[in-house]
Amino acid sequence: MSERAAPFYCPYCGDEDLRPSEAAEGKHGAWECGACNRAFQLKFLGLLARGLTRNDGGGDQI
């Protein structure tokens, strides 16, 4: 089994003081923010069927 990626910052306050949540035993992807005292969970939902489309047209010319 491969190691999971960790978030770099809190999605609520933007701080980097994150640690795995011990209160949410058995729940994978649970994290606690030491700065704003919030807990959140990361979950992969799946791949988009349409994928990403590249838009090379448009934009301002310099």
mmCIF file of C-alpha atoms in Angstrom:
data_model
loop_
_atom_site.group_PDB
_atom_site.id
_atom_site.type_symbol
_atom_site.label_atom_id
_atom_site.label_comp_id
_atom_site.label_asym_id
_atom_site.label_seq_id
_atom_site.Cartn_x
_atom_site.Cartn_y
_atom_site.Cartn_z
ATOM 1 C CA MET A 1 0.000 0.000 0.000
ATOM 2 C CA SER A 2 1.364 3.411 -0.906
ATOM 3 C CA GLU A 3 1.558 6.394 1.413
ATOM 4 C CA ARG A 4 -1.198 8.984 1.033
ATOM 5 C CA ALA A 5 -0.512 12.600 0.144
ATOM 6 C CA ALA A 6 -0.809 15.126 2.952
ATOM 7 C CA PRO A 7 -2.383 18.583 2.616
ATOM 8 C CA PHE A 8 0.031 21.521 2.699
ATOM 9 C CA TYR A 9 -2.350 24.036 4.268
ATOM 10 C CA CYS A 10 -5.726 24.282 6.003
ATOM 11 C CA PRO A 11 -8.589 24.846 3.522
ATOM 12 C CA TYR A 12 -10.293 27.179 6.053
ATOM 13 C CA CYS A 13 -7.558 29.488 7.376
ATOM 14 C CA GLY A 14 -4.563 28.707 5.135
ATOM 15 C CA ASP A 15 -2.220 27.898 8.019
ATOM 16 C CA GLU A 16 0.321 25.073 7.742
ATOM 17 C CA ASP A 17 -0.005 23.738 11.324
ATOM 18 C CA LEU A 18 -1.677 20.445 10.343
ATOM 19 C CA ARG A 19 -1.547 17.010 11.923
ATOM 20 C CA PRO A 20 -3.426 13.755 11.333
ATOM 21 C CA SER A 21 -6.625 13.638 13.376
ATOM 22 C CA GLU A 22 -6.515 11.192 16.274
ATOM 23 C CA ALA A 23 -10.148 11.854 17.261
ATOM 24 C CA ALA A 24 -11.442 10.395 13.998
ATOM 25 C CA GLU A 25 -10.120 6.869 14.460
ATOM 26 C CA GLY A 26 -10.611 4.659 11.456
ATOM 27 C CA LYS A 27 -11.401 7.608 9.177
ATOM 28 C CA HIS A 28 -8.695 7.962 6.573
ATOM 29 C CA GLY A 29 -7.762 11.430 5.410
ATOM 30 C CA ALA A 30 -8.844 13.238 8.596
ATOM 31 C CA TRP A 31 -6.690 16.229 9.600
ATOM 32 C CA GLU A 32 -6.669 18.822 12.397
ATOM 33 C CA CYS A 33 -5.539 22.439 12.099
ATOM 34 C CA GLY A 34 -3.739 23.767 15.163
ATOM 35 C CA ALA A 35 -4.268 27.398 14.134
ATOM 36 C CA CYS A 36 -8.065 27.542 13.696
ATOM 37 C CA ASN A 37 -8.922 24.382 15.683
ATOM 38 C CA ARG A 38 -10.914 22.826 12.829
ATOM 39 C CA ALA A 39 -10.948 19.230 11.677
ATOM 40 C CA PHE A 40 -11.519 18.226 8.068
ATOM 41 C CA GLN A 41 -11.363 15.124 5.922
ATOM 42 C CA LEU A 42 -9.844 14.609 2.490
ATOM 43 C CA LYS A 43 -11.571 12.237 0.123
ATOM 44 C CA PHE A 44 -10.852 11.319 -3.491
ATOM 45 C CA LEU A 45 -14.131 11.244 -5.394
ATOM 46 C CA GLY A 46 -12.917 9.844 -8.719
ATOM 47 C CA LEU A 47 -11.925 10.864 -12.212
ATOM 48 C CA LEU A 48 -14.039 13.077 -14.420
ATOM 49 C CA ALA A 49 -15.486 11.271 -17.410
ATOM 50 C CA ARG A 50 -14.862 14.206 -19.746
ATOM 51 C CA GLY A 51 -11.294 14.783 -18.578
ATOM 52 C CA LEU A 52 -9.537 18.115 -18.896
ATOM 53 C CA THR A 53 -9.782 20.197 -22.023
ATOM 54 C CA ARG A 54 -6.994 22.471 -23.093
ATOM 55 C CA ASN A 55 -7.846 25.995 -24.198
ATOM 56 C CA ASP A 56 -4.915 27.485 -26.131
ATOM 57 C CA GLY A 57 -6.962 30.185 -27.816
ATOM 58 C CA GLY A 58 -7.690 33.609 -26.451
ATOM 59 C CA GLY A 59 -5.933 35.686 -23.882
ATOM 60 C CA ASP A 60 -4.352 39.093 -24.171
ATOM 61 C CA GLN A 61 -1.275 39.563 -26.306
ATOM 62 C CA ILE A 62 1.692 41.270 -24.668
#
